[in-house]
Short mmCIF file of C-alpha atoms in Angstrom, two decimals:
data_model
loop_
_atom_site.label_atom_id
_atom_site.label_comp_id
_atom_site.label_asym_id
_atom_site.label_seq_id
_atom_site.Cartn_x
_atom_site.Cartn_y
_atom_site.Cartn_z
CA UNK A 1 -9.34 28.97 0.98
CA UNK A 2 -8.54 25.26 0.62
CA UNK A 3 -6.54 24.30 -2.46
CA UNK A 4 -8.50 22.51 -5.17
CA UNK A 5 -6.64 19.43 -6.41
CA UNK A 6 -7.48 18.37 -9.98
CA UNK A 7 -8.67 14.86 -10.74
CA UNK A 8 -5.93 12.49 -11.85
CA UNK A 9 -7.53 12.01 -15.26
CA UNK A 10 -6.88 15.74 -15.81
CA UNK A 11 -3.16 15.47 -14.94
CA UNK A 12 -2.25 12.39 -17.00
CA UNK A 13 -1.74 14.28 -20.26
CA UNK A 14 2.00 14.70 -19.65
CA UNK A 15 4.41 12.91 -17.28
CA UNK A 16 5.24 14.90 -14.15
CA UNK A 17 8.71 16.40 -13.87
CA UNK A 18 11.38 13.87 -12.94
CA UNK A 19 9.38 10.87 -14.20
CA UNK A 20 9.74 8.74 -17.35
CA UNK A 21 6.83 6.28 -17.08
CA UNK A 22 7.24 2.69 -18.24
CA UNK A 23 3.63 1.90 -17.30
CA UNK A 24 0.16 3.14 -18.28
CA UNK A 25 -1.82 4.22 -15.22
CA UNK A 26 -5.22 3.67 -16.85
CA UNK A 27 -4.64 0.61 -19.08
CA UNK A 28 -2.62 -1.22 -16.42
CA UNK A 29 -5.42 -1.13 -13.84
CA UNK A 30 -6.70 -4.41 -15.32
CA UNK A 31 -5.18 -7.84 -14.68
CA UNK A 32 -2.10 -8.46 -16.84
CA UNK A 33 -1.59 -11.94 -18.24
CA UNK A 34 1.84 -13.56 -18.18
CA UNK A 35 2.81 -12.47 -14.66
CA UNK A 36 2.93 -14.71 -11.59
CA UNK A 37 1.54 -12.04 -9.29
CA UNK A 38 -0.87 -9.16 -9.98
CA UNK A 39 -1.50 -6.99 -6.93
CA UNK A 40 -4.10 -4.30 -6.12
CA UNK A 41 -3.48 -2.64 -2.76
CA UNK A 42 -5.58 0.00 -1.01
CA UNK A 43 -4.83 1.56 2.37
CA UNK A 44 -7.12 4.18 3.86
CA UNK A 45 -6.49 6.88 6.45
CA UNK A 46 -10.00 7.97 7.42
CA UNK A 47 -11.99 9.92 9.99
CA UNK A 48 -15.50 9.69 11.40
CA UNK A 49 -16.04 12.76 13.54
CA UNK A 50 -13.28 12.65 16.17
CA UNK A 51 -12.48 8.98 15.50
CA UNK A 52 -9.57 7.94 13.32
CA UNK A 53 -9.57 4.70 11.36
CA UNK A 54 -7.03 3.03 9.10
CA UNK A 55 -7.95 0.20 6.76
CA UNK A 56 -6.38 -2.18 4.27
CA UNK A 57 -7.73 -4.14 1.30
CA UNK A 58 -5.16 -6.15 -0.67
CA UNK A 59 -5.93 -8.58 -3.49
CA UNK A 60 -3.26 -10.67 -5.28
CA UNK A 61 -4.09 -12.75 -8.36
CA UNK A 62 -1.74 -15.75 -8.54
CA UNK A 63 -0.90 -17.45 -11.86
CA UNK A 64 0.96 -20.68 -12.63
CA UNK A 65 2.13 -21.35 -16.17
CA UNK A 66 0.17 -18.37 -17.43
CA UNK A 67 -3.11 -19.60 -15.88
CA UNK A 68 -4.72 -17.75 -12.97
CA UNK A 69 -5.30 -20.23 -10.15
CA UNK A 70 -6.83 -17.94 -7.53
CA UNK A 71 -6.85 -14.66 -5.63
CA UNK A 72 -5.29 -14.11 -2.22
CA UNK A 73 -7.12 -11.52 -0.14
CA UNK A 74 -6.38 -9.60 3.02
CA UNK A 75 -8.37 -6.84 4.70
CA UNK A 76 -8.19 -5.08 8.06
CA UNK A 77 -9.48 -2.15 10.10
CA UNK A 78 -7.57 -0.40 12.88
CA UNK A 79 -9.19 2.15 15.20
CA UNK A 80 -6.64 4.62 16.48
CA UNK A 81 -8.19 5.61 19.82
CA UNK A 82 -8.94 2.14 21.16
CA UNK A 83 -6.40 0.06 19.26
CA UNK A 84 -9.18 -2.23 18.01
CA UNK A 85 -7.95 -4.40 15.14
CA UNK A 86 -9.93 -6.74 12.92
CA UNK A 87 -8.55 -8.75 10.01
CA UNK A 88 -9.65 -11.27 7.37
CA UNK A 89 -7.34 -13.20 5.04
CA UNK A 90 -7.46 -16.25 2.82
CA UNK A 91 -6.74 -17.74 -0.60
CA UNK A 92 -9.68 -18.27 -2.95
CA UNK A 93 -9.46 -20.65 -5.95
CA UNK A 94 -10.39 -19.30 -9.35
CA UNK A 95 -13.85 -20.91 -9.22
CA UNK A 96 -14.64 -18.51 -6.35
CA UNK A 97 -12.60 -15.49 -7.44
CA UNK A 98 -11.65 -13.62 -10.59
CA UNK A 99 -9.50 -10.83 -11.99
CA UNK A 100 -10.64 -9.27 -15.27
CA UNK A 101 -8.19 -8.43 -18.07
CA UNK A 102 -10.35 -5.78 -19.75
CA UNK A 103 -11.13 -3.54 -16.75
CA UNK A 104 -10.48 -3.10 -13.05
CA UNK A 105 -12.55 -5.82 -11.43
CA UNK A 106 -11.03 -8.18 -8.86
CA UNK A 107 -13.30 -10.19 -6.59
CA UNK A 108 -13.33 -12.88 -3.92
CA UNK A 109 -16.24 -14.05 -1.74
CA UNK A 110 -15.23 -11.45 0.87
CA UNK A 111 -13.73 -8.57 -1.08
CA UNK A 112 -13.90 -6.53 -4.27
CA UNK A 113 -11.98 -3.72 -5.98
CA UNK A 114 -13.55 -2.28 -9.13
CA UNK A 115 -14.15 0.84 -11.22
CA UNK A 116 -12.05 3.62 -12.72
CA UNK A 117 -9.75 6.39 -11.54
CA UNK A 118 -12.75 8.69 -11.20
CA UNK A 119 -15.05 6.15 -9.54
CA UNK A 120 -13.40 3.27 -7.71
CA UNK A 121 -15.27 1.04 -5.27
CA UNK A 122 -13.66 -1.04 -2.52
CA UNK A 123 -15.46 -3.58 -0.35
CA UNK A 124 -14.25 -6.16 2.14
CA UNK A 125 -15.65 -8.17 4.99
CA UNK A 126 -13.45 -8.80 8.01
CA UNK A 127 -13.91 -10.61 11.29
CA UNK A 128 -16.16 -8.30 13.27
CA UNK A 129 -16.70 -5.68 10.60
CA UNK A 130 -16.68 -4.52 6.99
CA UNK A 131 -15.26 -1.89 4.63
CA UNK A 132 -17.32 -0.07 1.97
CA UNK A 133 -15.58 2.84 0.25
CA UNK A 134 -15.91 5.06 -2.83
CA UNK A 135 -12.73 6.62 -4.18
CA UNK A 136 -11.72 9.29 -6.72
CA UNK A 137 -8.09 9.72 -7.76
CA UNK A 138 -6.73 13.28 -7.56
CA UNK A 139 -3.36 14.91 -8.08
CA UNK A 140 -0.49 13.01 -9.69
CA UNK A 141 0.55 9.36 -9.91
CA UNK A 142 3.80 8.18 -8.36
CA UNK A 143 6.04 6.08 -10.61
CA UNK A 144 8.26 4.00 -8.35
CA UNK A 145 11.97 4.57 -9.10
CA UNK A 146 10.78 7.35 -11.44
CA UNK A 147 9.58 4.92 -14.13
CA UNK A 148 7.26 2.39 -12.46
CA UNK A 149 9.73 -0.39 -13.23
CA UNK A 150 12.61 -1.64 -11.07
CA UNK A 151 14.65 -4.75 -10.22
CA UNK A 152 14.44 -6.26 -6.76
CA UNK A 153 15.68 -9.60 -5.40
CA UNK A 154 16.12 -10.98 -8.90
CA UNK A 155 12.64 -9.90 -10.05
CA UNK A 156 11.54 -7.32 -12.59
CA UNK A 157 8.77 -5.42 -10.84
CA UNK A 158 6.27 -2.96 -12.25
CA UNK A 159 4.57 -0.69 -9.74
CA UNK A 160 2.85 2.65 -9.76
CA UNK A 161 1.04 4.36 -6.92
CA UNK A 162 -1.91 6.69 -6.65
CA UNK A 163 -1.14 8.47 -3.37
CA UNK A 164 -4.34 10.52 -3.16
CA UNK A 165 -7.84 9.19 -3.62
CA UNK A 166 -10.62 11.27 -2.10
CA UNK A 167 -12.61 8.75 -0.11
CA UNK A 168 -16.05 8.49 1.43
CA UNK A 169 -18.00 5.51 2.65
CA UNK A 170 -18.69 3.41 5.71
CA UNK A 171 -16.79 1.18 8.11
CA UNK A 172 -18.67 -1.29 10.27
CA UNK A 173 -17.37 -2.66 13.57
CA UNK A 174 -19.70 -5.06 15.29
CA UNK A 175 -23.16 -3.48 15.24
CA UNK A 176 -21.91 0.08 14.76
CA UNK A 177 -21.69 1.84 11.40
CA UNK A 178 -19.27 4.75 10.95
CA UNK A 179 -19.58 7.17 8.01
CA UNK A 180 -15.99 8.00 7.05
CA UNK A 181 -14.05 10.33 4.78
CA UNK A 182 -10.40 10.94 4.10
CA UNK A 183 -7.62 9.80 1.79
CA UNK A 184 -6.69 6.37 0.42
CA UNK A 185 -3.45 5.27 -1.23
CA UNK A 186 -3.60 2.76 -4.10
CA UNK A 187 -0.73 0.62 -5.39
CA UNK A 188 -0.84 -1.41 -8.60
CA UNK A 189 1.96 -3.96 -8.98
CA UNK A 190 2.76 -6.95 -11.18
CA UNK A 191 5.80 -9.19 -11.50
CA UNK A 192 7.14 -12.60 -12.43
CA UNK A 193 8.13 -14.30 -9.21
CA UNK A 194 9.01 -17.89 -8.44
CA UNK A 195 6.44 -19.61 -6.26
CA UNK A 196 7.64 -20.54 -2.80
CA UNK A 197 9.69 -18.59 -0.23
CA UNK A 198 10.99 -15.26 -1.53
CA UNK A 199 14.70 -14.75 -2.24
CA UNK A 200 14.93 -12.29 0.62
CA UNK A 201 12.73 -9.90 2.57
CA UNK A 202 11.48 -6.38 2.01
CA UNK A 203 9.77 -3.47 3.69
CA UNK A 204 7.45 -1.05 1.95
CA UNK A 205 5.79 2.08 3.35
CA UNK A 206 3.53 4.87 2.13
CA UNK A 207 4.66 8.02 3.92
CA UNK A 208 2.20 10.93 3.78
CA UNK A 209 3.72 14.08 5.25
CA UNK A 210 2.22 17.37 6.39
CA UNK A 211 4.52 19.32 4.02
CA UNK A 212 2.71 17.77 1.05
CA UNK A 213 5.35 15.13 0.29
CA UNK A 214 4.18 11.60 -0.40
CA UNK A 215 6.78 8.87 -0.38
CA UNK A 216 6.93 5.27 -1.55
CA UNK A 217 9.70 3.50 0.38
CA UNK A 218 11.39 0.21 -0.51
CA UNK A 219 14.05 -1.63 1.48
CA UNK A 220 14.93 -5.07 0.07
CA UNK A 221 17.45 -7.36 1.77
CA UNK A 222 18.73 -10.39 -0.14
CA UNK A 223 19.70 -13.73 1.34
CA UNK A 224 23.31 -12.54 1.28
CA UNK A 225 22.36 -9.69 3.63
CA UNK A 226 22.86 -6.94 1.07
CA UNK A 227 20.34 -4.11 1.17
CA UNK A 228 18.84 -2.10 -1.70
CA UNK A 229 16.98 0.75 -0.07
CA UNK A 230 15.51 3.86 -1.70
CA UNK A 231 12.54 6.20 -1.78
CA UNK A 232 10.48 7.85 -4.49
CA UNK A 233 9.16 11.24 -3.36
CA UNK A 234 6.55 13.42 -5.03
CA UNK A 235 5.35 16.85 -3.98
CA UNK A 236 1.99 18.54 -4.60
CA UNK A 237 2.98 19.34 -8.20
CA UNK A 238 4.00 15.73 -8.90
CA UNK A 239 7.76 16.42 -9.09
CA UNK A 240 9.57 13.07 -8.68
CA UNK A 241 12.75 12.60 -6.66
CA UNK A 242 14.46 9.21 -6.21
CA UNK A 243 16.98 8.99 -3.37
CA UNK A 244 18.95 6.41 -1.41
CA UNK A 245 17.62 5.34 1.98
CA UNK A 246 19.68 4.24 4.96
CA UNK A 247 18.80 0.57 5.52
CA UNK A 248 15.90 0.36 7.98
CA UNK A 249 17.51 -2.56 9.82
CA UNK A 250 20.08 -0.19 11.32
CA UNK A 251 17.47 1.54 13.49
CA UNK A 252 14.44 -0.79 13.62
CA UNK A 253 13.28 -1.44 17.18
CA UNK A 254 10.40 -2.31 19.52
CA UNK A 255 10.09 -5.84 18.16
CA UNK A 256 6.84 -7.76 18.49
CA UNK A 257 6.57 -11.56 18.26
CA UNK A 258 3.35 -12.88 16.78
CA UNK A 259 1.62 -15.48 18.97
CA UNK A 260 0.08 -16.97 15.82
CA UNK A 261 2.97 -17.33 13.38
CA UNK A 262 5.95 -16.86 15.67
CA UNK A 263 7.30 -14.21 13.28
CA UNK A 264 9.26 -11.32 14.78
CA UNK A 265 8.48 -7.85 13.45
CA UNK A 266 9.81 -4.39 14.33
CA UNK A 267 7.08 -1.86 15.12
CA UNK A 268 9.21 1.29 15.10
CA UNK A 269 11.50 2.46 12.31
CA UNK A 270 13.76 5.41 11.64
CA UNK A 271 13.65 6.62 8.02
CA UNK A 272 16.83 8.47 7.01
CA UNK A 273 17.36 9.93 3.54
CA UNK A 274 20.54 12.03 3.82
CA UNK A 275 20.39 13.64 0.34
CA UNK A 276 16.93 15.05 1.13
CA UNK A 277 17.79 15.93 4.75
CA UNK A 278 14.87 13.72 5.79
CA UNK A 279 14.73 12.11 9.24
CA UNK A 280 11.47 10.43 10.27
CA UNK A 281 10.26 8.06 12.97
CA UNK A 282 7.48 5.65 12.01
CA UNK A 283 5.59 4.01 14.90
CA UNK A 284 2.92 1.35 14.43
CA UNK A 285 -0.12 1.55 16.70
CA UNK A 286 -1.23 -0.95 17.91
CA UNK A 287 1.70 -3.37 17.69
CA UNK A 288 -0.34 -6.47 16.79
CA UNK A 289 -1.23 -5.94 13.10
CA UNK A 290 -0.22 -9.15 11.34
CA UNK A 291 -1.71 -10.58 8.16
CA UNK A 292 -1.48 -14.34 7.64
CA UNK A 293 -2.03 -14.77 3.91
CA UNK A 294 0.37 -16.23 1.32
CA UNK A 295 2.98 -15.61 4.00
CA UNK A 296 3.02 -13.98 7.42
CA UNK A 297 3.55 -10.26 6.96
CA UNK A 298 3.15 -7.06 8.93
CA UNK A 299 0.69 -4.42 7.67
CA UNK A 300 0.73 -1.79 10.38
CA UNK A 301 -1.18 1.50 10.52
CA UNK A 302 1.43 3.97 11.78
CA UNK A 303 2.11 7.54 12.88
CA UNK A 304 4.98 9.53 11.40
CA UNK A 305 6.98 12.39 12.94
CA UNK A 306 10.32 14.01 12.26
CA UNK A 307 11.95 16.67 10.11
CA UNK A 308 12.57 17.54 6.46
CA UNK A 309 15.31 20.11 5.96
CA UNK A 310 15.22 20.73 9.68
CA UNK A 311 11.53 21.68 9.61
CA UNK A 312 9.17 19.54 11.75
CA UNK A 313 6.64 17.39 9.91
CA UNK A 314 4.00 14.86 10.92
CA UNK A 315 2.05 12.27 9.00
CA UNK A 316 0.75 8.75 8.67
CA UNK A 317 1.74 5.51 7.00
CA UNK A 318 1.22 1.77 6.55
#
């Protein structure tokens, strides 16, 4: 019989083993004043019959001097079989967008994330389609670096993840509507960051493995070329492990150059975590999955394969 996974509201009574939370999963869903960037990030790995879809909805509230000036939005759909990719991105001034401080409600003219852990709603319009999903958090939260707080590129960052949200809804591509179901991953992040070009570059991935492991990966490279790379791993019981990652730059390959921005992105990565005996290959399909929002960035639906402890695993990622 399939295993029944409890709702997340049932598992929040005590921190999972290996975690010492510095954030509040429920209270921190709402917009937090005093931070330059507040981010709400949803990626979905969904099926409609034999068709596989991946989708992204990402909203970032931007503040200057403690005043919210607007919300940057990005949304996309990728169809695995055909490689079809549709995307919508843009910055919306505060008169056309908002982020509430008393509950989860972030909106722009094209997108919306709202609700609670037990009943979250995600909507976005993209060029050639739309996303309409209903989500329910299950299992355990993931506290990045074991606490939900870490330093990166001179910034103090707060981030927690909800790796499993049972998802149903509908994706629309052109005139066709696809009822979908599957799993979404939700990230909530906030930080004080200087406006303008970042002080380096970073890669993030959600790695969802067939052995039940779910992994939040960070690889930050400063302007001096130094790398700070690590993973936070949780299993089905929520046990947290934080481990060093071999810098992704050592094995990144299959570079793609965007015809729009001119940016050069790898589309294949090797993920090596020696202390966990983890060796994975992450391959983006299709290669052209760029988002042109506050800055050009790559948000690629990907397949994962490899081994953990010498045992083969498969999975998916963004």
